[in-house]
């Protein structure tokens, strides 16, 4: 992910979530040195109007992670709504696991909204297991919060 692609990234983010990250979250992640990657595709007939990055590729999805000591925390993984249910999230998870193992990580962590049943199913099918709950982690409105399900995946990293 590059700074010049953040307009496209944010455009996808706001179409994918009721409570999206703002552009600053992505900017700060890049400047903190967090791994942030985009999945790009060649424009196809019918893709007019979809977010593109400089160079003209269509933004299919992206992820942002935070490395730690022998672990990686997945902060954001998003597939553009028009490209969902095509296996792109699994492909990005595969890439993240491969990269994480290369960094010597043994565990991959994430939080997911309790109400996000499709994402929870994806993570469970991938092998993630629920290990806890963060009460009131996500905003719902100015006065409401939603719990996050904490999930982990053992990946047995090799330094």
Short mmCIF file of C-alpha atoms in Angstrom, two decimals:
data_model
loop_
_atom_site.label_atom_id
_atom_site.label_comp_id
_atom_site.label_asym_id
_atom_site.label_seq_id
_atom_site.Cartn_x
_atom_site.Cartn_y
_atom_site.Cartn_z
CA UNK A 1 0.00 0.00 0.00
CA UNK A 2 1.26 3.44 -0.87
CA UNK A 3 0.28 6.92 0.25
CA UNK A 4 -0.89 7.80 -3.27
CA UNK A 5 -3.41 4.94 -3.14
CA UNK A 6 -5.12 5.99 0.09
CA UNK A 7 -8.00 7.75 -1.66
CA UNK A 8 -8.90 4.46 -3.39
CA UNK A 9 -8.38 2.46 -0.18
CA UNK A 10 -10.61 4.81 1.78
CA UNK A 11 -13.25 4.76 -0.99
CA UNK A 12 -13.45 0.96 -0.66
CA UNK A 13 -13.42 1.14 3.14
CA UNK A 14 -16.47 3.41 3.32
CA UNK A 15 -18.45 1.17 0.98
CA UNK A 16 -17.58 -1.97 2.96
CA UNK A 17 -18.33 -0.91 6.55
CA UNK A 18 -20.87 1.01 8.57
CA UNK A 19 -18.00 2.16 10.83
CA UNK A 20 -14.99 2.43 8.49
CA UNK A 21 -11.46 3.37 9.31
CA UNK A 22 -10.80 6.94 8.34
CA UNK A 23 -8.06 7.88 5.91
CA UNK A 24 -5.81 8.87 8.82
CA UNK A 25 -5.83 5.31 10.19
CA UNK A 26 -4.30 4.07 6.95
CA UNK A 27 -1.86 6.98 6.78
CA UNK A 28 -0.70 6.36 10.37
CA UNK A 29 -0.34 2.62 9.73
CA UNK A 30 1.89 3.27 6.73
CA UNK A 31 4.01 5.77 8.63
CA UNK A 32 4.34 3.34 11.55
CA UNK A 33 5.85 0.83 9.16
CA UNK A 34 3.04 -1.71 9.49
CA UNK A 35 2.75 -4.17 6.62
CA UNK A 36 -0.07 -2.91 4.41
CA UNK A 37 -0.74 -4.54 1.06
CA UNK A 38 -3.25 -4.13 -1.72
CA UNK A 39 -4.72 -6.73 -4.03
CA UNK A 40 -5.02 -5.17 -7.48
CA UNK A 41 -6.54 -6.31 -10.75
CA UNK A 42 -6.64 -5.20 -14.34
CA UNK A 43 -9.81 -3.27 -15.14
CA UNK A 44 -12.43 -5.36 -16.89
CA UNK A 45 -15.50 -4.31 -18.86
CA UNK A 46 -18.06 -3.21 -16.30
CA UNK A 47 -15.44 -2.01 -13.78
CA UNK A 48 -15.96 1.65 -14.67
CA UNK A 49 -16.49 3.65 -11.52
CA UNK A 50 -14.73 1.19 -9.21
CA UNK A 51 -11.87 2.59 -7.10
CA UNK A 52 -8.55 2.48 -8.90
CA UNK A 53 -5.03 3.26 -7.77
CA UNK A 54 -2.57 5.47 -9.65
CA UNK A 55 -1.64 3.38 -12.66
CA UNK A 56 -5.24 2.39 -13.31
CA UNK A 57 -5.49 -0.98 -11.54
CA UNK A 58 -8.77 -1.79 -9.80
CA UNK A 59 -8.50 -2.11 -6.01
CA UNK A 60 -9.92 -5.54 -5.11
CA UNK A 61 -8.88 -5.56 -1.46
CA UNK A 62 -6.22 -4.78 1.11
CA UNK A 63 -4.95 -5.65 4.54
CA UNK A 64 -3.04 -3.97 7.33
CA UNK A 65 -1.19 -5.92 10.01
CA UNK A 66 0.96 -5.13 13.02
CA UNK A 67 3.95 -7.35 13.77
CA UNK A 68 4.86 -8.15 17.35
CA UNK A 69 7.18 -10.54 19.13
CA UNK A 70 6.52 -13.95 17.56
CA UNK A 71 3.03 -12.80 16.53
CA UNK A 72 1.18 -10.69 14.01
CA UNK A 73 -2.06 -8.83 14.64
CA UNK A 74 -4.39 -8.41 11.65
CA UNK A 75 -5.81 -4.89 12.00
CA UNK A 76 -7.88 -4.62 8.83
CA UNK A 77 -8.71 -6.92 5.93
CA UNK A 78 -11.21 -5.73 3.37
CA UNK A 79 -12.46 -6.90 0.01
CA UNK A 80 -14.39 -4.38 -2.08
CA UNK A 81 -18.09 -5.32 -1.87
CA UNK A 82 -18.32 -5.96 -5.64
CA UNK A 83 -15.49 -8.52 -5.35
CA UNK A 84 -16.65 -10.33 -2.21
CA UNK A 85 -17.45 -14.07 -2.14
CA UNK A 86 -14.80 -14.84 -4.78
CA UNK A 87 -12.01 -16.14 -2.52
CA UNK A 88 -9.99 -12.92 -2.33
CA UNK A 89 -10.03 -12.69 1.49
CA UNK A 90 -8.71 -16.24 1.75
CA UNK A 91 -5.97 -15.40 -0.76
CA UNK A 92 -4.94 -12.37 1.31
CA UNK A 93 -4.99 -14.46 4.51
CA UNK A 94 -2.75 -17.03 2.79
CA UNK A 95 -0.30 -14.27 1.88
CA UNK A 96 -0.39 -12.85 5.41
CA UNK A 97 0.27 -16.26 6.97
CA UNK A 98 3.19 -16.88 4.61
CA UNK A 99 4.67 -13.44 5.35
CA UNK A 100 4.09 -13.87 9.12
CA UNK A 101 5.86 -17.23 9.16
CA UNK A 102 8.78 -15.59 7.38
CA UNK A 103 8.92 -13.06 10.20
CA UNK A 104 9.12 -15.86 12.78
CA UNK A 105 5.56 -15.39 14.05
CA UNK A 106 3.86 -18.32 15.77
CA UNK A 107 0.40 -16.78 16.13
CA UNK A 108 -1.89 -14.57 14.09
CA UNK A 109 -4.46 -12.52 16.06
CA UNK A 110 -7.53 -10.51 15.09
CA UNK A 111 -10.71 -8.98 16.43
CA UNK A 112 -14.02 -9.20 14.60
CA UNK A 113 -17.39 -7.64 15.38
CA UNK A 114 -19.64 -10.08 17.20
CA UNK A 115 -22.38 -9.27 14.65
CA UNK A 116 -20.16 -9.90 11.60
CA UNK A 117 -21.25 -13.49 10.97
CA UNK A 118 -19.80 -13.75 7.42
CA UNK A 119 -16.32 -12.69 8.58
CA UNK A 120 -16.49 -14.96 11.61
CA UNK A 121 -17.39 -17.92 9.38
CA UNK A 122 -14.49 -17.11 7.06
CA UNK A 123 -12.03 -16.97 9.95
CA UNK A 124 -13.37 -20.15 11.55
CA UNK A 125 -13.17 -22.02 8.23
CA UNK A 126 -9.62 -20.75 7.86
CA UNK A 127 -8.74 -22.25 11.26
CA UNK A 128 -8.97 -19.29 13.63
CA UNK A 129 -10.43 -20.07 17.05
CA UNK A 130 -12.23 -17.75 19.44
CA UNK A 131 -10.04 -17.10 22.47
CA UNK A 132 -11.79 -14.18 24.14
CA UNK A 133 -14.13 -11.21 24.00
CA UNK A 134 -13.32 -7.50 24.21
CA UNK A 135 -16.40 -5.89 25.70
CA UNK A 136 -17.56 -2.67 24.02
CA UNK A 137 -14.63 -2.65 21.58
CA UNK A 138 -16.38 -1.37 18.44
CA UNK A 139 -18.60 1.71 18.07
CA UNK A 140 -22.20 1.20 16.99
CA UNK A 141 -23.46 4.72 17.61
CA UNK A 142 -22.56 7.68 19.78
CA UNK A 143 -23.99 5.84 22.77
CA UNK A 144 -23.59 2.15 21.92
CA UNK A 145 -20.64 -0.19 21.61
CA UNK A 146 -20.35 -3.74 20.31
CA UNK A 147 -18.21 -6.59 21.60
CA UNK A 148 -15.29 -7.90 19.60
CA UNK A 149 -14.55 -11.59 19.32
CA UNK A 150 -10.81 -12.17 19.73
CA UNK A 151 -9.54 -14.96 17.49
CA UNK A 152 -6.14 -16.57 17.02
CA UNK A 153 -4.49 -18.92 14.57
CA UNK A 154 -1.37 -20.92 15.34
CA UNK A 155 0.94 -20.67 12.33
CA UNK A 156 4.16 -22.21 13.64
CA UNK A 157 6.56 -19.63 12.25
CA UNK A 158 10.10 -20.43 11.22
CA UNK A 159 12.71 -17.66 11.66
#
